[in-house]
Amino acid sequence: MSLVLDSAAQDLLFREARTANSFTDEPVTEEQVQAIYELVKFGPTAFNQTPLRITLVRSPEARERLVKHLAEGNQAKTAAAPLVAILSADNEFHEELPALLPHFPQAKDMFFAERPVREQSALLNSALQAAYFIVGVRAAGLAAGPMTGADLAGIQKEFLDADHTPLMIVNIGKPAAEGAWFDRSPRLAYDEVVTTV
């Protein structure tokens, strides 16, 4: 193989990892979430922007408020997950660009003065960061259950504001010994995806 990661790391992050549907009751600590973020914050984005925002839903009251906005098939597993995160895009991310891009502080006004441009960029780059976050959860020895089956507008109104667009809900924890995931679904082959020009 021409990969640097050993086989066990490849399995942990990709080959054996799946979307988890059930978890043990072992809690996910603040330290674990911080370690995940401290790793995945280095994933590349355009202009080094960091539009991803993470809202941790820990209290029973907040969990109840969230669950009512989820598709019926997602409610029970989210109610029982050790930790749930709402991942959203900050559409005012450009305010941080002078600090995050010190060699090009004028990028804030040159490229992102208009809200529709910011929203498009925030959506793309926070989606990249969300993917890094899911891989980071796996790197911590936990499982992630990302879901978009929800009333995202309702979640925005309940937990966020007009400047933050919800992307997905992620259940996080140690996977249950049985029934945590479905069998691996097929993937497209290399030749079906890659074109050389």
mmCIF file with all atom_site columns, C-alpha atoms in Angstrom:
data_model
loop_
_atom_site.group_PDB
_atom_site.id
_atom_site.type_symbol
_atom_site.label_atom_id
_atom_site.label_alt_id
_atom_site.label_comp_id
_atom_site.label_asym_id
_atom_site.label_entity_id
_atom_site.label_seq_id
_atom_site.pdbx_PDB_ins_code
_atom_site.Cartn_x
_atom_site.Cartn_y
_atom_site.Cartn_z
_atom_site.occupancy
_atom_site.B_iso_or_equiv
_atom_site.pdbx_formal_charge
_atom_site.auth_seq_id
_atom_site.auth_comp_id
_atom_site.auth_asym_id
_atom_site.auth_atom_id
_atom_site.pdbx_PDB_model_num
ATOM 1   C CA . MET A 1 1   ? 0.000   0.000  0.000   1.00 0.00 ? 1   MET A CA 1
ATOM 2   C CA . SER A 1 2   ? 1.111   3.532  -0.655  1.00 0.00 ? 2   SER A CA 1
ATOM 3   C CA . LEU A 1 3   ? -0.613  4.937  2.440   1.00 0.00 ? 3   LEU A CA 1
ATOM 4   C CA . VAL A 1 4   ? 1.396   6.140  5.429   1.00 0.00 ? 4   VAL A CA 1
ATOM 5   C CA . LEU A 1 5   ? -1.281  5.344  8.037   1.00 0.00 ? 5   LEU A CA 1
ATOM 6   C CA . ASP A 1 6   ? -1.044  1.812  9.361   1.00 0.00 ? 6   ASP A CA 1
ATOM 7   C CA . SER A 1 7   ? -3.873  -0.614 8.676   1.00 0.00 ? 7   SER A CA 1
ATOM 8   C CA . ALA A 1 8   ? -5.382  -0.260 12.164  1.00 0.00 ? 8   ALA A CA 1
ATOM 9   C CA . ALA A 1 9   ? -5.645  3.525  11.787  1.00 0.00 ? 9   ALA A CA 1
ATOM 10  C CA . GLN A 1 10  ? -7.170  3.135  8.321   1.00 0.00 ? 10  GLN A CA 1
ATOM 11  C CA . ASP A 1 11  ? -9.771  0.767  9.778   1.00 0.00 ? 11  ASP A CA 1
ATOM 12  C CA . LEU A 1 12  ? -10.520 3.070  12.721  1.00 0.00 ? 12  LEU A CA 1
ATOM 13  C CA . LEU A 1 13  ? -10.992 6.170  10.601  1.00 0.00 ? 13  LEU A CA 1
ATOM 14  C CA . PHE A 1 14  ? -12.509 4.726  7.430   1.00 0.00 ? 14  PHE A CA 1
ATOM 15  C CA . ARG A 1 15  ? -12.846 1.037  6.565   1.00 0.00 ? 15  ARG A CA 1
ATOM 16  C CA . GLU A 1 16  ? -14.499 -0.225 9.766   1.00 0.00 ? 16  GLU A CA 1
ATOM 17  C CA . ALA A 1 17  ? -16.153 3.059  10.786  1.00 0.00 ? 17  ALA A CA 1
ATOM 18  C CA . ARG A 1 18  ? -19.857 3.520  10.129  1.00 0.00 ? 18  ARG A CA 1
ATOM 19  C CA . THR A 1 19  ? -22.688 5.784  11.140  1.00 0.00 ? 19  THR A CA 1
ATOM 20  C CA . ALA A 1 20  ? -23.636 4.658  14.644  1.00 0.00 ? 20  ALA A CA 1
ATOM 21  C CA . ASN A 1 21  ? -27.277 4.180  15.567  1.00 0.00 ? 21  ASN A CA 1
ATOM 22  C CA . SER A 1 22  ? -26.894 3.095  19.192  1.00 0.00 ? 22  SER A CA 1
ATOM 23  C CA . PHE A 1 23  ? -24.359 3.708  21.933  1.00 0.00 ? 23  PHE A CA 1
ATOM 24  C CA . THR A 1 24  ? -23.315 2.577  25.383  1.00 0.00 ? 24  THR A CA 1
ATOM 25  C CA . ASP A 1 25  ? -24.212 4.903  28.254  1.00 0.00 ? 25  ASP A CA 1
ATOM 26  C CA . GLU A 1 26  ? -20.552 5.871  28.784  1.00 0.00 ? 26  GLU A CA 1
ATOM 27  C CA . PRO A 1 27  ? -20.427 9.687  28.860  1.00 0.00 ? 27  PRO A CA 1
ATOM 28  C CA . VAL A 1 28  ? -18.482 11.784 26.359  1.00 0.00 ? 28  VAL A CA 1
ATOM 29  C CA . THR A 1 29  ? -16.417 14.286 28.330  1.00 0.00 ? 29  THR A CA 1
ATOM 30  C CA . GLU A 1 30  ? -15.671 17.917 27.624  1.00 0.00 ? 30  GLU A CA 1
ATOM 31  C CA . GLU A 1 31  ? -11.996 16.937 27.460  1.00 0.00 ? 31  GLU A CA 1
ATOM 32  C CA . GLN A 1 32  ? -12.715 14.439 24.674  1.00 0.00 ? 32  GLN A CA 1
ATOM 33  C CA . VAL A 1 33  ? -14.642 17.008 22.639  1.00 0.00 ? 33  VAL A CA 1
ATOM 34  C CA . GLN A 1 34  ? -11.895 19.574 23.145  1.00 0.00 ? 34  GLN A CA 1
ATOM 35  C CA . ALA A 1 35  ? -9.243  17.059 22.022  1.00 0.00 ? 35  ALA A CA 1
ATOM 36  C CA . ILE A 1 36  ? -11.309 16.309 18.907  1.00 0.00 ? 36  ILE A CA 1
ATOM 37  C CA . TYR A 1 37  ? -11.597 20.006 18.075  1.00 0.00 ? 37  TYR A CA 1
ATOM 38  C CA . GLU A 1 38  ? -7.915  20.683 18.762  1.00 0.00 ? 38  GLU A CA 1
ATOM 39  C CA . LEU A 1 39  ? -7.090  18.019 16.151  1.00 0.00 ? 39  LEU A CA 1
ATOM 40  C CA . VAL A 1 40  ? -9.636  18.787 13.442  1.00 0.00 ? 40  VAL A CA 1
ATOM 41  C CA . LYS A 1 41  ? -9.254  22.579 13.515  1.00 0.00 ? 41  LYS A CA 1
ATOM 42  C CA . PHE A 1 42  ? -6.182  22.081 11.326  1.00 0.00 ? 42  PHE A CA 1
ATOM 43  C CA . GLY A 1 43  ? -8.194  20.731 8.376   1.00 0.00 ? 43  GLY A CA 1
ATOM 44  C CA . PRO A 1 44  ? -7.879  22.997 5.319   1.00 0.00 ? 44  PRO A CA 1
ATOM 45  C CA . THR A 1 45  ? -10.535 25.523 4.305   1.00 0.00 ? 45  THR A CA 1
ATOM 46  C CA . ALA A 1 46  ? -10.629 28.390 1.815   1.00 0.00 ? 46  ALA A CA 1
ATOM 47  C CA . PHE A 1 47  ? -8.916  31.518 3.180   1.00 0.00 ? 47  PHE A CA 1
ATOM 48  C CA . ASN A 1 48  ? -8.402  29.627 6.447   1.00 0.00 ? 48  ASN A CA 1
ATOM 49  C CA . GLN A 1 49  ? -11.988 30.487 7.322   1.00 0.00 ? 49  GLN A CA 1
ATOM 50  C CA . THR A 1 50  ? -13.554 28.611 10.224  1.00 0.00 ? 50  THR A CA 1
ATOM 51  C CA . PRO A 1 51  ? -17.323 28.929 9.854   1.00 0.00 ? 51  PRO A CA 1
ATOM 52  C CA . LEU A 1 52  ? -18.209 25.688 11.676  1.00 0.00 ? 52  LEU A CA 1
ATOM 53  C CA . ARG A 1 53  ? -19.925 26.161 15.011  1.00 0.00 ? 53  ARG A CA 1
ATOM 54  C CA . ILE A 1 54  ? -20.614 23.297 17.415  1.00 0.00 ? 54  ILE A CA 1
ATOM 55  C CA . THR A 1 55  ? -23.482 23.412 19.894  1.00 0.00 ? 55  THR A CA 1
ATOM 56  C CA . LEU A 1 56  ? -23.242 20.586 22.428  1.00 0.00 ? 56  LEU A CA 1
ATOM 57  C CA . VAL A 1 57  ? -26.650 19.435 23.639  1.00 0.00 ? 57  VAL A CA 1
ATOM 58  C CA . ARG A 1 58  ? -26.026 18.055 27.124  1.00 0.00 ? 58  ARG A CA 1
ATOM 59  C CA . SER A 1 59  ? -28.968 18.962 29.356  1.00 0.00 ? 59  SER A CA 1
ATOM 60  C CA . PRO A 1 60  ? -32.118 16.802 29.343  1.00 0.00 ? 60  PRO A CA 1
ATOM 61  C CA . GLU A 1 61  ? -34.214 19.910 28.688  1.00 0.00 ? 61  GLU A CA 1
ATOM 62  C CA . ALA A 1 62  ? -32.205 20.894 25.631  1.00 0.00 ? 62  ALA A CA 1
ATOM 63  C CA . ARG A 1 63  ? -32.241 17.300 24.378  1.00 0.00 ? 63  ARG A CA 1
ATOM 64  C CA . GLU A 1 64  ? -36.022 17.237 24.608  1.00 0.00 ? 64  GLU A CA 1
ATOM 65  C CA . ARG A 1 65  ? -36.241 20.523 22.695  1.00 0.00 ? 65  ARG A CA 1
ATOM 66  C CA . LEU A 1 66  ? -33.981 19.112 19.976  1.00 0.00 ? 66  LEU A CA 1
ATOM 67  C CA . VAL A 1 67  ? -35.603 15.691 19.603  1.00 0.00 ? 67  VAL A CA 1
ATOM 68  C CA . LYS A 1 68  ? -38.979 17.172 18.695  1.00 0.00 ? 68  LYS A CA 1
ATOM 69  C CA . HIS A 1 69  ? -37.397 18.674 15.543  1.00 0.00 ? 69  HIS A CA 1
ATOM 70  C CA . LEU A 1 70  ? -35.952 15.363 14.303  1.00 0.00 ? 70  LEU A CA 1
ATOM 71  C CA . ALA A 1 71  ? -37.450 12.928 11.838  1.00 0.00 ? 71  ALA A CA 1
ATOM 72  C CA . GLU A 1 72  ? -39.294 10.163 13.648  1.00 0.00 ? 72  GLU A CA 1
ATOM 73  C CA . GLY A 1 73  ? -36.638 7.547  12.839  1.00 0.00 ? 73  GLY A CA 1
ATOM 74  C CA . ASN A 1 74  ? -33.919 9.726  14.407  1.00 0.00 ? 74  ASN A CA 1
ATOM 75  C CA . GLN A 1 75  ? -35.669 10.670 17.647  1.00 0.00 ? 75  GLN A CA 1
ATOM 76  C CA . ALA A 1 76  ? -35.049 7.628  19.860  1.00 0.00 ? 76  ALA A CA 1
ATOM 77  C CA . LYS A 1 77  ? -31.364 7.264  19.009  1.00 0.00 ? 77  LYS A CA 1
ATOM 78  C CA . THR A 1 78  ? -30.743 10.974 19.614  1.00 0.00 ? 78  THR A CA 1
ATOM 79  C CA . ALA A 1 79  ? -32.649 10.888 22.898  1.00 0.00 ? 79  ALA A CA 1
ATOM 80  C CA . ALA A 1 80  ? -30.404 8.013  24.072  1.00 0.00 ? 80  ALA A CA 1
ATOM 81  C CA . ALA A 1 81  ? -27.013 9.151  22.711  1.00 0.00 ? 81  ALA A CA 1
ATOM 82  C CA . PRO A 1 82  ? -24.408 10.124 25.327  1.00 0.00 ? 82  PRO A CA 1
ATOM 83  C CA . LEU A 1 83  ? -23.763 13.431 23.537  1.00 0.00 ? 83  LEU A CA 1
ATOM 84  C CA . VAL A 1 84  ? -25.392 15.273 20.661  1.00 0.00 ? 84  VAL A CA 1
ATOM 85  C CA . ALA A 1 85  ? -23.832 18.110 18.677  1.00 0.00 ? 85  ALA A CA 1
ATOM 86  C CA . ILE A 1 86  ? -25.593 20.562 16.404  1.00 0.00 ? 86  ILE A CA 1
ATOM 87  C CA . LEU A 1 87  ? -23.169 21.552 13.649  1.00 0.00 ? 87  LEU A CA 1
ATOM 88  C CA . SER A 1 88  ? -23.881 24.889 12.016  1.00 0.00 ? 88  SER A CA 1
ATOM 89  C CA . ALA A 1 89  ? -22.320 27.438 9.683   1.00 0.00 ? 89  ALA A CA 1
ATOM 90  C CA . ASP A 1 90  ? -21.567 30.940 10.959  1.00 0.00 ? 90  ASP A CA 1
ATOM 91  C CA . ASN A 1 91  ? -22.467 33.274 8.112   1.00 0.00 ? 91  ASN A CA 1
ATOM 92  C CA . GLU A 1 92  ? -20.523 36.096 9.759   1.00 0.00 ? 92  GLU A CA 1
ATOM 93  C CA . PHE A 1 93  ? -17.260 34.110 9.749   1.00 0.00 ? 93  PHE A CA 1
ATOM 94  C CA . HIS A 1 94  ? -15.580 36.890 7.787   1.00 0.00 ? 94  HIS A CA 1
ATOM 95  C CA . GLU A 1 95  ? -15.244 39.004 10.930  1.00 0.00 ? 95  GLU A CA 1
ATOM 96  C CA . GLU A 1 96  ? -12.499 36.609 12.103  1.00 0.00 ? 96  GLU A CA 1
ATOM 97  C CA . LEU A 1 97  ? -10.543 36.621 8.835   1.00 0.00 ? 97  LEU A CA 1
ATOM 98  C CA . PRO A 1 98  ? -8.108  39.436 9.737   1.00 0.00 ? 98  PRO A CA 1
ATOM 99  C CA . ALA A 1 99  ? -6.888  37.322 12.680  1.00 0.00 ? 99  ALA A CA 1
ATOM 100 C CA . LEU A 1 100 ? -7.022  33.994 10.823  1.00 0.00 ? 100 LEU A CA 1
ATOM 101 C CA . LEU A 1 101 ? -5.425  35.304 7.633   1.00 0.00 ? 101 LEU A CA 1
ATOM 102 C CA . PRO A 1 102 ? -2.968  37.935 8.922   1.00 0.00 ? 102 PRO A CA 1
ATOM 103 C CA . HIS A 1 103 ? -0.982  38.052 5.675   1.00 0.00 ? 103 HIS A CA 1
ATOM 104 C CA . PHE A 1 104 ? -4.141  39.019 3.747   1.00 0.00 ? 104 PHE A CA 1
ATOM 105 C CA . PRO A 1 105 ? -6.523  40.844 6.126   1.00 0.00 ? 105 PRO A CA 1
ATOM 106 C CA . GLN A 1 106 ? -8.233  42.670 3.273   1.00 0.00 ? 106 GLN A CA 1
ATOM 107 C CA . ALA A 1 107 ? -9.832  39.367 2.183   1.00 0.00 ? 107 ALA A CA 1
ATOM 108 C CA . LYS A 1 108 ? -12.629 40.069 4.653   1.00 0.00 ? 108 LYS A CA 1
ATOM 109 C CA . ASP A 1 109 ? -13.927 43.043 2.662   1.00 0.00 ? 109 ASP A CA 1
ATOM 110 C CA . MET A 1 110 ? -12.542 42.143 -0.753  1.00 0.00 ? 110 MET A CA 1
ATOM 111 C CA . PHE A 1 111 ? -14.293 38.769 -1.046  1.00 0.00 ? 111 PHE A CA 1
ATOM 112 C CA . PHE A 1 112 ? -16.913 38.524 1.695   1.00 0.00 ? 112 PHE A CA 1
ATOM 113 C CA . ALA A 1 113 ? -18.618 41.903 1.981   1.00 0.00 ? 113 ALA A CA 1
ATOM 114 C CA . GLU A 1 114 ? -21.891 40.536 0.547   1.00 0.00 ? 114 GLU A CA 1
ATOM 115 C CA . ARG A 1 115 ? -24.042 38.178 2.613   1.00 0.00 ? 115 ARG A CA 1
ATOM 116 C CA . PRO A 1 116 ? -24.981 35.741 -0.221  1.00 0.00 ? 116 PRO A CA 1
ATOM 117 C CA . VAL A 1 117 ? -21.284 35.187 -0.982  1.00 0.00 ? 117 VAL A CA 1
ATOM 118 C CA . ARG A 1 118 ? -20.590 34.573 2.714   1.00 0.00 ? 118 ARG A CA 1
ATOM 119 C CA . GLU A 1 119 ? -23.476 32.128 3.028   1.00 0.00 ? 119 GLU A CA 1
ATOM 120 C CA . GLN A 1 120 ? -22.261 30.067 0.073   1.00 0.00 ? 120 GLN A CA 1
ATOM 121 C CA . SER A 1 121 ? -18.686 30.010 1.351   1.00 0.00 ? 121 SER A CA 1
ATOM 122 C CA . ALA A 1 122 ? -19.768 29.275 4.924   1.00 0.00 ? 122 ALA A CA 1
ATOM 123 C CA . LEU A 1 123 ? -21.885 26.349 3.763   1.00 0.00 ? 123 LEU A CA 1
ATOM 124 C CA . LEU A 1 124 ? -19.094 24.743 1.731   1.00 0.00 ? 124 LEU A CA 1
ATOM 125 C CA . ASN A 1 125 ? -16.331 25.273 4.250   1.00 0.00 ? 125 ASN A CA 1
ATOM 126 C CA . SER A 1 126 ? -18.347 24.336 7.333   1.00 0.00 ? 126 SER A CA 1
ATOM 127 C CA . ALA A 1 127 ? -19.375 21.130 5.530   1.00 0.00 ? 127 ALA A CA 1
ATOM 128 C CA . LEU A 1 128 ? -15.661 20.391 5.056   1.00 0.00 ? 128 LEU A CA 1
ATOM 129 C CA . GLN A 1 129 ? -15.095 21.067 8.739   1.00 0.00 ? 129 GLN A CA 1
ATOM 130 C CA . ALA A 1 130 ? -18.053 18.860 9.679   1.00 0.00 ? 130 ALA A CA 1
ATOM 131 C CA . ALA A 1 131 ? -16.433 15.981 7.795   1.00 0.00 ? 131 ALA A CA 1
ATOM 132 C CA . TYR A 1 132 ? -13.172 16.594 9.649   1.00 0.00 ? 132 TYR A CA 1
ATOM 133 C CA . PHE A 1 133 ? -15.154 16.604 12.906  1.00 0.00 ? 133 PHE A CA 1
ATOM 134 C CA . ILE A 1 134 ? -16.683 13.197 12.158  1.00 0.00 ? 134 ILE A CA 1
ATOM 135 C CA . VAL A 1 135 ? -13.242 11.728 11.403  1.00 0.00 ? 135 VAL A CA 1
ATOM 136 C CA . GLY A 1 136 ? -11.952 13.362 14.595  1.00 0.00 ? 136 GLY A CA 1
ATOM 137 C CA . VAL A 1 137 ? -14.695 11.672 16.617  1.00 0.00 ? 137 VAL A CA 1
ATOM 138 C CA . ARG A 1 138 ? -13.510 8.359  15.175  1.00 0.00 ? 138 ARG A CA 1
ATOM 139 C CA . ALA A 1 139 ? -9.880  9.225  15.985  1.00 0.00 ? 139 ALA A CA 1
ATOM 140 C CA . ALA A 1 140 ? -10.948 9.641  19.621  1.00 0.00 ? 140 ALA A CA 1
ATOM 141 C CA . GLY A 1 141 ? -12.174 6.031  19.633  1.00 0.00 ? 141 GLY A CA 1
ATOM 142 C CA . LEU A 1 142 ? -15.800 7.137  19.550  1.00 0.00 ? 142 LEU A CA 1
ATOM 143 C CA . ALA A 1 143 ? -18.515 6.684  16.954  1.00 0.00 ? 143 ALA A CA 1
ATOM 144 C CA . ALA A 1 144 ? -20.478 9.402  15.181  1.00 0.00 ? 144 ALA A CA 1
ATOM 145 C CA . GLY A 1 145 ? -24.052 9.269  13.969  1.00 0.00 ? 145 GLY A CA 1
ATOM 146 C CA . PRO A 1 146 ? -24.468 12.276 11.652  1.00 0.00 ? 146 PRO A CA 1
ATOM 147 C CA . MET A 1 147 ? -28.029 13.037 10.543  1.00 0.00 ? 147 MET A CA 1
ATOM 148 C CA . THR A 1 148 ? -29.767 15.597 8.358   1.00 0.00 ? 148 THR A CA 1
ATOM 149 C CA . GLY A 1 149 ? -33.254 14.156 8.807   1.00 0.00 ? 149 GLY A CA 1
ATOM 150 C CA . ALA A 1 150 ? -34.619 17.050 10.805  1.00 0.00 ? 150 ALA A CA 1
ATOM 151 C CA . ASP A 1 151 ? -36.522 20.308 10.662  1.00 0.00 ? 151 ASP A CA 1
ATOM 152 C CA . LEU A 1 152 ? -33.375 22.395 10.333  1.00 0.00 ? 152 LEU A CA 1
ATOM 153 C CA . ALA A 1 153 ? -35.324 25.667 10.253  1.00 0.00 ? 153 ALA A CA 1
ATOM 154 C CA . GLY A 1 154 ? -36.954 24.677 13.537  1.00 0.00 ? 154 GLY A CA 1
ATOM 155 C CA . ILE A 1 155 ? -33.565 23.811 15.039  1.00 0.00 ? 155 ILE A CA 1
ATOM 156 C CA . GLN A 1 156 ? -32.199 27.163 13.927  1.00 0.00 ? 156 GLN A CA 1
ATOM 157 C CA . LYS A 1 157 ? -35.078 28.965 15.617  1.00 0.00 ? 157 LYS A CA 1
ATOM 158 C CA . GLU A 1 158 ? -34.809 26.837 18.778  1.00 0.00 ? 158 GLU A CA 1
ATOM 159 C CA . PHE A 1 159 ? -31.021 26.908 19.287  1.00 0.00 ? 159 PHE A CA 1
ATOM 160 C CA . LEU A 1 160 ? -29.315 29.373 16.939  1.00 0.00 ? 160 LEU A CA 1
ATOM 161 C CA . ASP A 1 161 ? -29.949 32.745 15.315  1.00 0.00 ? 161 ASP A CA 1
ATOM 162 C CA . ALA A 1 162 ? -30.322 34.156 11.814  1.00 0.00 ? 162 ALA A CA 1
ATOM 163 C CA . ASP A 1 163 ? -26.534 34.268 11.339  1.00 0.00 ? 163 ASP A CA 1
ATOM 164 C CA . HIS A 1 164 ? -26.101 30.522 11.940  1.00 0.00 ? 164 HIS A CA 1
ATOM 165 C CA . THR A 1 165 ? -27.346 27.888 9.494   1.00 0.00 ? 165 THR A CA 1
ATOM 166 C CA . PRO A 1 166 ? -27.699 24.361 10.915  1.00 0.00 ? 166 PRO A CA 1
ATOM 167 C CA . LEU A 1 167 ? -26.025 21.632 8.832   1.00 0.00 ? 167 LEU A CA 1
ATOM 168 C CA . MET A 1 168 ? -26.588 18.414 10.730  1.00 0.00 ? 168 MET A CA 1
ATOM 169 C CA . ILE A 1 169 ? -27.012 16.718 14.063  1.00 0.00 ? 169 ILE A CA 1
ATOM 170 C CA . VAL A 1 170 ? -24.258 14.331 15.225  1.00 0.00 ? 170 VAL A CA 1
ATOM 171 C CA . ASN A 1 171 ? -24.837 11.725 17.920  1.00 0.00 ? 171 ASN A CA 1
ATOM 172 C CA . ILE A 1 172 ? -21.552 10.848 19.632  1.00 0.00 ? 172 ILE A CA 1
ATOM 173 C CA . GLY A 1 173 ? -20.440 8.042  21.949  1.00 0.00 ? 173 GLY A CA 1
ATOM 174 C CA . LYS A 1 174 ? -19.013 4.573  22.313  1.00 0.00 ? 174 LYS A CA 1
ATOM 175 C CA . PRO A 1 175 ? -20.892 2.263  19.926  1.00 0.00 ? 175 PRO A CA 1
ATOM 176 C CA . ALA A 1 176 ? -23.142 -0.340 21.500  1.00 0.00 ? 176 ALA A CA 1
ATOM 177 C CA . ALA A 1 177 ? -21.857 -3.931 21.377  1.00 0.00 ? 177 ALA A CA 1
ATOM 178 C CA . GLU A 1 178 ? -24.861 -5.017 19.313  1.00 0.00 ? 178 GLU A CA 1
ATOM 179 C CA . GLY A 1 179 ? -27.007 -3.152 16.810  1.00 0.00 ? 179 GLY A CA 1
ATOM 180 C CA . ALA A 1 180 ? -24.814 -0.068 16.610  1.00 0.00 ? 180 ALA A CA 1
ATOM 181 C CA . TRP A 1 181 ? -24.745 -0.063 12.836  1.00 0.00 ? 181 TRP A CA 1
ATOM 182 C CA . PHE A 1 182 ? -26.074 -1.558 9.674   1.00 0.00 ? 182 PHE A CA 1
ATOM 183 C CA . ASP A 1 183 ? -23.961 -3.692 7.351   1.00 0.00 ? 183 ASP A CA 1
ATOM 184 C CA . ARG A 1 184 ? -21.576 -1.746 5.172   1.00 0.00 ? 184 ARG A CA 1
ATOM 185 C CA . SER A 1 185 ? -23.350 -0.290 2.141   1.00 0.00 ? 185 SER A CA 1
ATOM 186 C CA . PRO A 1 186 ? -21.684 -0.492 -1.288  1.00 0.00 ? 186 PRO A CA 1
ATOM 187 C CA . ARG A 1 187 ? -19.309 2.200  -2.497  1.00 0.00 ? 187 ARG A CA 1
ATOM 188 C CA . LEU A 1 188 ? -18.443 3.254  -6.038  1.00 0.00 ? 188 LEU A CA 1
ATOM 189 C CA . ALA A 1 189 ? -15.281 1.785  -7.534  1.00 0.00 ? 189 ALA A CA 1
ATOM 190 C CA . TYR A 1 190 ? -12.248 3.890  -8.429  1.00 0.00 ? 190 TYR A CA 1
ATOM 191 C CA . ASP A 1 191 ? -12.996 3.694  -12.158 1.00 0.00 ? 191 ASP A CA 1
ATOM 192 C CA . GLU A 1 192 ? -16.525 4.961  -11.575 1.00 0.00 ? 192 GLU A CA 1
ATOM 193 C CA . VAL A 1 193 ? -15.284 8.093  -9.845  1.00 0.00 ? 193 VAL A CA 1
ATOM 194 C CA . VAL A 1 194 ? -11.871 9.041  -11.196 1.00 0.00 ? 194 VAL A CA 1
ATOM 195 C CA . THR A 1 195 ? -11.303 10.521 -14.643 1.00 0.00 ? 195 THR A CA 1
ATOM 196 C CA . THR A 1 196 ? -7.897  11.493 -15.979 1.00 0.00 ? 196 THR A CA 1
ATOM 197 C CA . VAL A 1 197 ? -7.691  14.264 -18.572 1.00 0.00 ? 197 VAL A CA 1
#
